[in-house]
Amino acid sequence: GPFPIFSTKYLKEGSWLDLPAALNATNIFPMIQTGLDNIPLTKYLIGQLTMSPEQRLATLREYYPNAKMEDWKLETAGQRVQIIKPDPSKGGVLQFGTEIVGSKDGSIISLLGASPGASTAAKVMIEVMKRAYPEQVKSSKWNERLRMIFPAFDQVAGKTGKSPDSAPR
């Protein structure tokens, strides 16, 4: 079942010191404020974290009535770091979407937050390409190839039907 875990590691094989090492004077208040603003979510997650194996099995049986304890084991399937952004009015807000972050020169790009689902994966990938390869994505050659690979490129990329270099299609 999809039961949450808690870890101070930012990567599945990261360091237990990732979270403590990231705390500083600029992010501690937004983190505390976000926790206070999301008490129901915090209670839910703590409840999920503290479930006994029998309670997890009972939850699984809501979806699969024939579930047996010997058929299941708890496995860490993935790791996600939740984004908390500073907010001038609230102190901090929890972000539930996918955010693209990276260096100014585009040499490293990463996705933070929720994994993009089918409805957003194409748009997120195009945004990654725009950040990593800004000049190439503006070229007619790349646009032609991207339209061949991905016929809905213009719609997903937010274009009006003209290529970025204003060349006629």
Coordinates of N, CA, C and O in Angstrom, one line a residue:
G1 N 0.8 -1.2 0.0 CA 0.0 0.0 0.0 C 0.9 1.2 0.0 O 2.0 1.2 0.3
P2 N 0.3 2.3 -0.3 CA 1.0 3.6 -0.4 C 1.1 4.3 1.0 O 0.5 5.3 1.2
F3 N 1.8 3.7 1.9 CA 2.0 4.3 3.2 C 3.2 5.2 3.2 O 4.2 4.9 2.8
P4 N 3.0 6.4 3.8 CA 4.2 7.4 3.9 C 5.3 6.9 4.8 O 5.0 6.1 5.8
I5 N 6.4 7.4 4.6 CA 7.5 7.2 5.5 C 8.0 8.6 5.9 O 7.7 9.6 5.3
F6 N 8.9 8.7 6.9 CA 9.5 10.0 7.2 C 11.0 9.7 7.2 O 11.5 8.7 7.7
S7 N 11.7 10.6 6.6 CA 13.2 10.5 6.6 C 13.8 11.9 6.5 O 13.2 12.8 6.0
T8 N 14.9 12.1 7.1 CA 15.6 13.4 7.0 C 16.6 13.4 5.8 O 17.3 14.4 5.6
K9 N 16.6 12.3 5.1 CA 17.4 12.2 3.9 C 16.7 12.8 2.7 O 15.5 12.7 2.6
Y10 N 17.4 13.5 1.9 CA 16.8 14.1 0.7 C 16.7 13.2 -0.5 O 16.0 13.3 -1.4
L11 N 17.6 12.2 -0.5 CA 17.6 11.1 -1.5 C 17.5 9.8 -0.8 O 17.8 9.7 0.4
K12 N 17.0 8.8 -1.5 CA 16.8 7.5 -0.9 C 18.1 7.0 -0.2 O 18.0 6.4 0.9
E13 N 19.2 7.2 -0.8 CA 20.5 6.8 -0.3 C 21.3 8.0 0.2 O 22.5 7.9 0.3
G14 N 20.6 9.1 0.6 CA 21.3 10.2 1.1 C 21.7 10.1 2.5 O 21.7 9.0 3.1
S15 N 22.1 11.2 3.1 CA 22.6 11.3 4.5 C 21.4 11.6 5.5 O 20.6 12.5 5.1
W16 N 21.4 11.0 6.6 CA 20.5 11.4 7.7 C 20.6 12.8 8.1 O 19.7 13.4 8.7
L17 N 21.7 13.5 7.8 CA 22.0 14.9 8.1 C 21.5 15.9 7.1 O 21.7 17.1 7.2
D18 N 20.9 15.4 5.9 CA 20.5 16.3 4.9 C 19.5 17.4 5.4 O 19.8 18.6 5.2
L19 N 18.5 17.0 6.1 CA 17.5 18.0 6.6 C 18.2 18.9 7.7 O 18.1 20.2 7.5
P20 N 18.8 18.4 8.7 CA 19.4 19.2 9.7 C 20.4 20.2 9.1 O 20.5 21.4 9.5
A21 N 21.2 19.7 8.2 CA 22.2 20.6 7.6 C 21.6 21.7 6.7 O 22.3 22.7 6.5
A22 N 20.4 21.5 6.2 CA 19.8 22.5 5.4 C 19.1 23.6 6.2 O 18.7 24.6 5.6
L23 N 18.9 23.4 7.5 CA 18.2 24.3 8.3 C 19.1 25.6 8.5 O 20.2 25.4 8.8
N24 N 18.5 26.7 8.3 CA 19.2 28.0 8.6 C 18.2 29.1 9.0 O 17.0 28.8 9.0
A25 N 18.7 30.2 9.3 CA 17.8 31.3 9.8 C 16.8 31.8 8.7 O 15.7 32.3 9.1
T26 N 17.0 31.5 7.5 CA 16.0 32.0 6.4 C 14.9 30.9 6.2 O 13.9 31.3 5.6
N27 N 15.1 29.7 6.5 CA 14.1 28.7 6.2 C 13.4 28.0 7.4 O 12.4 27.4 7.3
I28 N 13.9 28.3 8.6 CA 13.3 27.6 9.8 C 11.9 28.2 10.0 O 11.0 27.4 10.3
F29 N 11.7 29.5 9.9 CA 10.4 30.1 10.2 C 9.4 29.6 9.1 O 8.3 29.2 9.5
P30 N 9.7 29.6 7.8 CA 8.7 29.1 6.8 C 8.3 27.7 7.1 O 7.2 27.3 6.9
M31 N 9.3 26.8 7.5 CA 9.0 25.4 7.8 C 8.1 25.3 9.0 O 7.1 24.5 8.9
I32 N 8.3 26.1 10.1 CA 7.4 26.0 11.3 C 6.0 26.5 10.9 O 5.0 25.9 11.2
Q33 N 6.0 27.6 10.2 CA 4.7 28.2 9.8 C 3.9 27.2 8.9 O 2.7 27.1 9.1
T34 N 4.6 26.6 8.0 CA 3.9 25.6 7.1 C 3.3 24.5 7.9 O 2.2 24.0 7.7
G35 N 4.1 24.0 8.9 CA 3.6 22.9 9.8 C 2.3 23.3 10.5 O 1.4 22.6 10.6
L36 N 2.3 24.6 11.0 CA 1.2 25.1 11.8 C 0.0 25.3 10.9 O -1.2 25.0 11.3
D37 N 0.2 25.7 9.6 CA -0.9 25.9 8.7 C -1.4 24.6 8.1 O -2.5 24.6 7.5
N38 N -0.8 23.5 8.3 CA -1.2 22.2 7.8 C -1.3 21.1 8.9 O -0.9 20.0 8.7
I39 N -1.9 21.5 10.0 CA -2.0 20.6 11.1 C -2.8 19.3 10.8 O -2.4 18.2 11.1
P40 N -3.9 19.4 10.0 CA -4.7 18.2 9.7 C -3.8 17.3 8.8 O -3.8 16.1 9.0
L41 N -3.0 17.8 7.9 CA -2.2 17.0 7.1 C -1.1 16.3 7.9 O -0.8 15.1 7.8
T42 N -0.5 17.1 8.8 CA 0.5 16.6 9.7 C 0.0 15.5 10.6 O 0.6 14.4 10.7
K43 N -1.2 15.6 11.1 CA -1.8 14.6 12.0 C -2.1 13.3 11.1 O -1.8 12.2 11.6
Y44 N -2.6 13.5 9.9 CA -2.8 12.4 9.0 C -1.5 11.6 8.8 O -1.5 10.4 8.9
L45 N -0.5 12.3 8.4 CA 0.8 11.7 8.1 C 1.4 11.0 9.3 O 1.9 9.8 9.2
I46 N 1.3 11.6 10.5 CA 1.8 11.0 11.7 C 1.0 9.7 12.0 O 1.5 8.7 12.4
G47 N -0.3 9.8 11.8 CA -1.2 8.6 12.0 C -0.8 7.5 11.0 O -0.7 6.3 11.4
Q48 N -0.5 7.8 9.8 CA 0.0 6.8 8.8 C 1.3 6.2 9.2 O 1.5 5.0 9.1
L49 N 2.2 7.1 9.7 CA 3.6 6.6 10.1 C 3.5 5.7 11.3 O 4.4 4.8 11.4
T50 N 2.6 5.9 12.2 CA 2.5 5.1 13.4 C 1.6 3.9 13.3 O 1.4 3.2 14.3
M51 N 1.1 3.6 12.1 CA 0.2 2.4 12.0 C 1.0 1.1 12.3 O 2.1 1.0 11.8
S52 N 0.3 0.2 12.9 CA 0.9 -1.1 13.2 C 0.8 -1.9 11.9 O 0.0 -1.6 11.0
P53 N 1.5 -3.0 11.7 CA 1.3 -3.9 10.5 C -0.1 -4.3 10.4 O -0.6 -4.4 9.3
E54 N -0.8 -4.6 11.5 CA -2.2 -5.1 11.5 C -3.1 -4.0 11.0 O -4.0 -4.2 10.2
Q55 N -2.8 -2.7 11.4 CA -3.6 -1.6 10.9 C -3.4 -1.4 9.4 O -4.3 -1.0 8.7
R56 N -2.2 -1.5 8.9 CA -1.9 -1.4 7.5 C -2.6 -2.4 6.7 O -3.2 -2.2 5.7
L57 N -2.6 -3.7 7.3 CA -3.3 -4.8 6.6 C -4.8 -4.5 6.5 O -5.4 -4.7 5.5
A58 N -5.4 -3.9 7.6 CA -6.8 -3.6 7.6 C -7.1 -2.5 6.5 O -8.1 -2.6 5.8
T59 N -6.2 -1.6 6.4 CA -6.4 -0.6 5.3 C -6.3 -1.2 3.9 O -7.1 -0.9 3.0
L60 N -5.3 -2.1 3.7 CA -5.2 -2.8 2.4 C -6.5 -3.6 2.1 O -6.9 -3.6 1.0
R61 N -7.0 -4.1 3.2 CA -8.3 -5.0 3.0 C -9.5 -4.1 2.5 O -10.4 -4.6 2.0
E62 N -9.4 -2.8 2.7 CA -10.5 -1.9 2.2 C -10.5 -2.0 0.7 O -11.5 -1.8 0.1
Y63 N -9.3 -2.2 0.1 CA -9.2 -2.2 -1.4 C -9.0 -3.6 -1.9 O -9.4 -3.9 -3.0
Y64 N -8.5 -4.5 -1.1 CA -8.3 -5.9 -1.5 C -8.7 -6.8 -0.3 O -7.8 -7.1 0.5
P65 N -10.0 -7.2 -0.2 CA -10.5 -7.9 0.9 C -9.7 -9.2 1.3 O -9.7 -9.6 2.4
N66 N -9.1 -9.8 0.3 CA -8.4 -11.1 0.5 C -7.0 -11.0 0.9 O -6.2 -11.9 1.0
A67 N -6.5 -9.7 1.2 CA -5.1 -9.5 1.6 C -4.7 -10.3 2.8 O -5.5 -10.4 3.8
K68 N -3.5 -10.9 2.8 CA -3.0 -11.7 3.9 C -1.7 -11.1 4.3 O -0.9 -10.7 3.4
M69 N -1.4 -11.1 5.6 CA -0.2 -10.5 6.1 C 1.1 -11.1 5.4 O 2.0 -10.4 5.1
E70 N 1.1 -12.4 5.2 CA 2.3 -13.0 4.7 C 2.5 -12.7 3.2 O 3.6 -12.9 2.7
D71 N 1.5 -12.1 2.5 CA 1.7 -11.6 1.1 C 2.2 -10.2 1.0 O 2.5 -9.8 -0.1
W72 N 2.4 -9.5 2.1 CA 2.8 -8.1 2.0 C 4.0 -7.8 2.9 O 4.3 -8.4 3.9
K73 N 4.8 -6.9 2.4 CA 5.9 -6.4 3.2 C 6.1 -4.9 2.9 O 5.7 -4.4 1.9
L74 N 6.5 -4.2 3.9 CA 6.7 -2.8 3.8 C 8.0 -2.5 3.1 O 9.1 -3.0 3.4
E75 N 7.9 -1.8 2.0 CA 9.1 -1.5 1.1 C 9.1 0.0 0.8 O 8.1 0.6 0.5
T76 N 10.3 0.6 1.0 CA 10.4 2.0 0.6 C 10.6 2.1 -0.9 O 11.6 1.7 -1.5
A77 N 9.5 2.6 -1.5 CA 9.5 2.6 -3.0 C 10.1 3.8 -3.6 O 10.6 3.8 -4.7
G78 N 10.0 4.9 -2.9 CA 10.5 6.2 -3.4 C 10.7 7.2 -2.4 O 10.4 7.0 -1.2
Q79 N 11.3 8.3 -2.7 CA 11.6 9.4 -1.8 C 11.2 10.7 -2.4 O 11.5 10.9 -3.6
R80 N 10.5 11.5 -1.7 CA 10.1 12.8 -2.2 C 10.3 13.8 -1.1 O 10.1 13.6 0.0
V81 N 10.9 14.9 -1.6 CA 11.1 16.1 -0.7 C 10.0 17.1 -1.0 O 9.8 17.5 -2.1
Q82 N 9.3 17.5 0.0 CA 8.2 18.4 -0.2 C 8.8 19.8 -0.2 O 9.7 20.2 0.6
I83 N 8.3 20.6 -1.1 CA 8.7 22.0 -1.2 C 8.0 22.9 -0.3 O 6.8 22.9 -0.3
I84 N 8.7 23.7 0.5 CA 8.1 24.8 1.3 C 8.8 26.1 0.8 O 10.0 26.2 0.8
K85 N 7.9 27.0 0.4 CA 8.4 28.3 -0.2 C 8.1 29.4 0.8 O 7.0 29.4 1.4
P86 N 9.0 30.3 1.0 CA 8.8 31.5 1.8 C 7.6 32.3 1.2 O 7.5 32.3 0.0
D87 N 6.8 32.8 2.0 CA 5.6 33.6 1.6 C 5.6 34.9 2.5 O 5.6 34.7 3.7
P88 N 5.5 36.1 1.8 CA 5.5 37.3 2.6 C 4.4 37.4 3.6 O 4.5 38.0 4.7
S89 N 3.2 36.9 3.3 CA 2.0 37.0 4.2 C 1.9 35.9 5.2 O 1.5 36.1 6.3
K90 N 2.2 34.7 4.8 CA 2.0 33.5 5.6 C 3.3 33.0 6.3 O 3.2 32.1 7.2
G91 N 4.4 33.4 5.8 CA 5.7 32.9 6.3 C 6.2 31.8 5.5 O 7.4 31.8 5.0
G92 N 5.4 30.8 5.2 CA 5.8 29.7 4.3 C 4.6 28.9 3.8 O 3.5 28.9 4.5
V93 N 4.6 28.4 2.6 CA 3.5 27.7 2.1 C 4.0 26.4 1.5 O 5.1 26.3 0.9
L94 N 3.2 25.3 1.6 CA 3.5 24.0 1.1 C 3.2 24.0 -0.4 O 2.1 24.3 -0.8
Q95 N 4.1 23.5 -1.2 CA 3.9 23.4 -2.7 C 3.6 22.0 -3.0 O 4.3 21.1 -2.6
F96 N 2.5 21.7 -3.7 CA 2.1 20.4 -4.1 C 2.5 20.0 -5.5 O 2.4 18.9 -5.9
G97 N 2.9 20.9 -6.3 CA 3.2 20.6 -7.7 C 4.6 20.3 -7.9 O 5.4 20.0 -7.0
T98 N 5.0 20.3 -9.2 CA 6.4 20.0 -9.6 C 7.0 21.3 -9.9 O 6.5 22.2 -10.6
E99 N 8.2 21.5 -9.4 CA 9.0 22.7 -9.6 C 10.3 22.4 -10.3 O 11.0 21.4 -9.9
I100 N 10.6 23.1 -11.3 CA 11.9 22.9 -12.0 C 12.9 23.9 -11.5 O 12.6 25.1 -11.4
V101 N 14.0 23.4 -11.0 CA 15.0 24.3 -10.5 C 16.3 23.9 -11.2 O 16.5 22.8 -11.6
G102 N 17.2 24.9 -11.2 CA 18.5 24.6 -11.8 C 19.4 25.8 -11.8 O 19.1 26.9 -11.4
S103 N 20.6 25.5 -12.3 CA 21.6 26.6 -12.4 C 21.2 27.6 -13.5 O 20.5 27.2 -14.5
K104 N 21.7 28.8 -13.4 CA 21.4 29.8 -14.4 C 21.9 29.4 -15.8 O 21.3 29.8 -16.8
D105 N 23.0 28.7 -15.9 CA 23.5 28.3 -17.2 C 22.9 27.1 -17.8 O 23.2 26.6 -18.9
G106 N 22.0 26.4 -17.0 CA 21.3 25.3 -17.5 C 22.1 24.0 -17.5 O 21.6 23.0 -18.0
S107 N 23.2 24.0 -16.8 CA 24.1 22.8 -16.8 C 23.6 21.7 -15.9 O 23.9 20.6 -16.0
I108 N 22.7 22.1 -14.9 CA 22.1 21.1 -14.1 C 20.6 21.6 -13.8 O 20.4 22.7 -13.5
I109 N 19.7 20.6 -14.0 CA 18.3 20.9 -13.9 C 17.7 19.8 -13.0 O 18.1 18.6 -13.2
S110 N 16.8 20.1 -12.1 CA 16.2 19.1 -11.3 C 14.7 19.4 -11.1 O 14.2 20.5 -11.3
L111 N 13.9 18.3 -10.8 CA 12.5 18.5 -10.5 C 12.4 18.3 -9.0 O 12.9 17.3 -8.5
L112 N 11.6 19.2 -8.4 CA 11.4 19.1 -7.0 C 9.9 19.0 -6.8 O 9.1 19.5 -7.5
G113 N 9.5 18.3 -5.7 CA 8.1 18.2 -5.4 C 7.5 16.9 -6.0 O 8.1 15.9 -6.1
A114 N 6.2 17.1 -6.4 CA 5.5 15.9 -6.9 C 6.0 15.5 -8.2 O 6.4 16.3 -9.1
S115 N 6.1 14.2 -8.5 CA 6.5 13.7 -9.8 C 5.4 14.1 -10.8 O 4.2 14.0 -10.5
P116 N 5.8 14.6 -11.9 CA 4.8 14.9 -12.9 C 4.0 13.7 -13.4 O 4.6 12.7 -13.7
G117 N 2.7 13.9 -13.4 CA 1.8 12.8 -13.8 C 1.6 12.9 -15.3 O 2.2 13.8 -16.0
A118 N 0.8 12.0 -15.9 CA 0.6 12.0 -17.3 C 0.1 13.4 -17.9 O 0.4 13.8 -19.0
S119 N -0.7 14.1 -17.1 CA -1.3 15.3 -17.5 C -0.3 16.4 -17.6 O -0.5 17.4 -18.3
T120 N 0.8 16.3 -16.9 CA 1.8 17.4 -16.8 C 3.2 17.1 -17.3 O 4.0 17.9 -17.5
A121 N 3.5 15.8 -17.5 CA 4.8 15.3 -17.8 C 5.4 16.0 -19.1 O 6.6 16.4 -19.1
A122 N 4.6 16.1 -20.1 CA 5.1 16.7 -21.4 C 5.5 18.1 -21.2 O 6.5 18.6 -21.6
K123 N 4.6 18.9 -20.6 CA 4.9 20.3 -20.3 C 6.1 20.5 -19.5 O 7.0 21.3 -19.8
V124 N 6.3 19.7 -18.4 CA 7.4 19.8 -17.6 C 8.7 19.5 -18.4 O 9.7 20.2 -18.2
M125 N 8.7 18.4 -19.2 CA 9.8 18.1 -20.0 C 10.2 19.2 -21.0 O 11.4 19.5 -21.1
I126 N 9.2 19.8 -21.6 CA 9.5 21.0 -22.5 C 10.2 22.1 -21.7 O 11.1 22.7 -22.2
E127 N 9.7 22.4 -20.5 CA 10.2 23.4 -19.7 C 11.7 23.1 -19.3 O 12.5 24.0 -19.3
V128 N 12.0 21.8 -19.0 CA 13.3 21.4 -18.7 C 14.2 21.7 -19.9 O 15.3 22.2 -19.8
M129 N 13.7 21.3 -21.1 CA 14.5 21.5 -22.3 C 14.8 23.0 -22.6 O 15.9 23.4 -22.9
K130 N 13.8 23.9 -22.3 CA 13.9 25.3 -22.5 C 15.0 25.9 -21.5 O 15.7 26.7 -21.9
R131 N 15.1 25.3 -20.3 CA 16.0 25.8 -19.3 C 17.4 25.2 -19.6 O 18.4 26.0 -19.5
A132 N 17.5 24.0 -20.0 CA 18.8 23.3 -20.3 C 19.4 23.7 -21.6 O 20.6 23.8 -21.8
Y133 N 18.5 24.0 -22.6 CA 19.0 24.2 -24.0 C 18.3 25.4 -24.6 O 17.6 25.3 -25.6
P134 N 18.4 26.6 -24.0 CA 17.5 27.8 -24.4 C 17.8 28.2 -25.8 O 16.8 28.5 -26.5
E135 N 19.0 28.2 -26.3 CA 19.3 28.6 -27.7 C 18.8 27.6 -28.7 O 18.2 27.9 -29.7
Q136 N 19.0 26.3 -28.4 CA 18.6 25.3 -29.3 C 17.1 25.2 -29.5 O 16.6 25.1 -30.6
V137 N 16.4 25.4 -28.4 CA 14.9 25.3 -28.4 C 14.3 26.4 -29.2 O 13.3 26.3 -29.8
K138 N 15.1 27.5 -29.3 CA 14.6 28.7 -30.1 C 14.8 28.5 -31.6 O 14.3 29.2 -32.5
S139 N 15.7 27.5 -32.0 CA 16.0 27.3 -33.4 C 14.9 26.6 -34.2 O 14.2 25.8 -33.7
S140 N 14.8 26.9 -35.5 CA 13.9 26.2 -36.4 C 14.2 24.8 -36.4 O 13.2 24.0 -36.5
K141 N 15.5 24.4 -36.5 CA 15.8 23.0 -36.6 C 15.3 22.2 -35.4 O 14.7 21.1 -35.6
W142 N 15.5 22.6 -34.2 CA 15.0 21.9 -33.0 C 13.5 21.9 -33.0 O 12.9 20.9 -32.7
N143 N 12.9 23.1 -33.4 CA 11.4 23.1 -33.4 C 10.8 22.1 -34.4 O 9.8 21.5 -34.1
E144 N 11.4 22.0 -35.5 CA 10.9 21.1 -36.5 C 11.0 19.6 -36.0 O 10.1 18.9 -36.1
R145 N 12.1 19.3 -35.4 CA 12.3 18.0 -34.8 C 11.4 17.7 -33.7 O 10.8 16.6 -33.6
L146 N 11.2 18.7 -32.8 CA 10.3 18.5 -31.6 C 8.9 18.3 -32.1 O 8.1 17.6 -31.5
R147 N 8.5 19.0 -33.2 CA 7.1 18.8 -33.7 C 7.0 17.4 -34.3 O 5.9 16.9 -34.2
M148 N 8.0 16.9 -34.9 CA 8.0 15.6 -35.5 C 7.8 14.5 -34.3 O 7.0 13.6 -34.4
I149 N 8.6 14.7 -33.3 CA 8.6 13.8 -32.2 C 7.3 13.9 -31.4 O 6.7 12.9 -30.9
F150 N 6.9 15.2 -31.2 CA 5.8 15.5 -30.3 C 4.8 16.5 -31.1 O 5.0 17.7 -31.0
P151 N 3.8 15.9 -31.8 CA 3.0 16.8 -32.6 C 2.3 17.9 -31.9 O 2.0 18.9 -32.4
A152 N 2.0 17.8 -30.6 CA 1.3 18.8 -29.8 C 2.3 19.8 -29.2 O 2.0 20.5 -28.3
F153 N 3.6 19.8 -29.7 CA 4.6 20.6 -29.1 C 4.2 22.1 -28.9 O 4.3 22.7 -27.9
D154 N 3.6 22.7 -30.0 CA 3.2 24.1 -29.9 C 2.2 24.4 -28.8 O 2.3 25.3 -28.1
Q155 N 1.2 23.5 -28.7 CA 0.1 23.7 -27.7 C 0.7 23.5 -26.3 O 0.4 24.3 -25.4
V156 N 1.5 22.5 -26.1 CA 2.1 22.3 -24.8 C 3.1 23.3 -24.4 O 3.2 23.7 -23.2
A157 N 3.9 23.8 -25.4 CA 4.9 24.8 -25.1 C 4.3 26.2 -25.0 O 5.0 27.1 -24.7
G158 N 3.0 26.3 -25.3 CA 2.4 27.6 -25.2 C 2.7 28.5 -26.3 O 2.7 29.7 -26.2
K159 N 2.9 27.9 -27.5 CA 3.2 28.7 -28.7 C 1.9 29.0 -29.4 O 0.9 28.4 -29.3
T160 N 2.0 30.0 -30.3 CA 0.8 30.4 -31.1 C 0.8 29.8 -32.5 O 0.0 30.3 -33.3
G161 N 1.7 28.9 -32.8 CA 1.7 28.3 -34.1 C 2.9 28.8 -34.9 O 3.3 28.3 -35.9
K162 N 3.6 29.9 -34.4 CA 4.8 30.4 -35.0 C 6.0 29.8 -34.3 O 6.0 29.7 -33.1
S163 N 7.0 29.5 -35.0 CA 8.3 29.1 -34.3 C 8.9 30.2 -33.6 O 8.6 31.4 -33.9
P164 N 9.7 30.0 -32.5 CA 10.2 31.1 -31.7 C 11.0 32.1 -32.5 O 11.1 33.2 -32.1
D165 N 11.6 31.7 -33.6 CA 12.4 32.7 -34.3 C 11.6 33.4 -35.4 O 12.1 34.0 -36.3
S166 N 10.3 33.3 -35.3 CA 9.3 33.9 -36.2 C 9.3 33.5 -37.6 O 8.7 34.1 -38.5
A167 N 10.0 32.4 -37.9 CA 10.0 31.9 -39.3 C 8.6 31.3 -39.5 O 8.0 30.6 -38.7
P168 N 8.1 31.4 -40.8 CA 6.8 30.8 -41.1 C 6.9 29.3 -41.0 O 8.0 28.7 -41.3
R169 N 5.8 28.6 -40.7 CA 5.8 27.2 -40.6 C 5.4 26.6 -41.9 O 4.7 27.1 -42.7

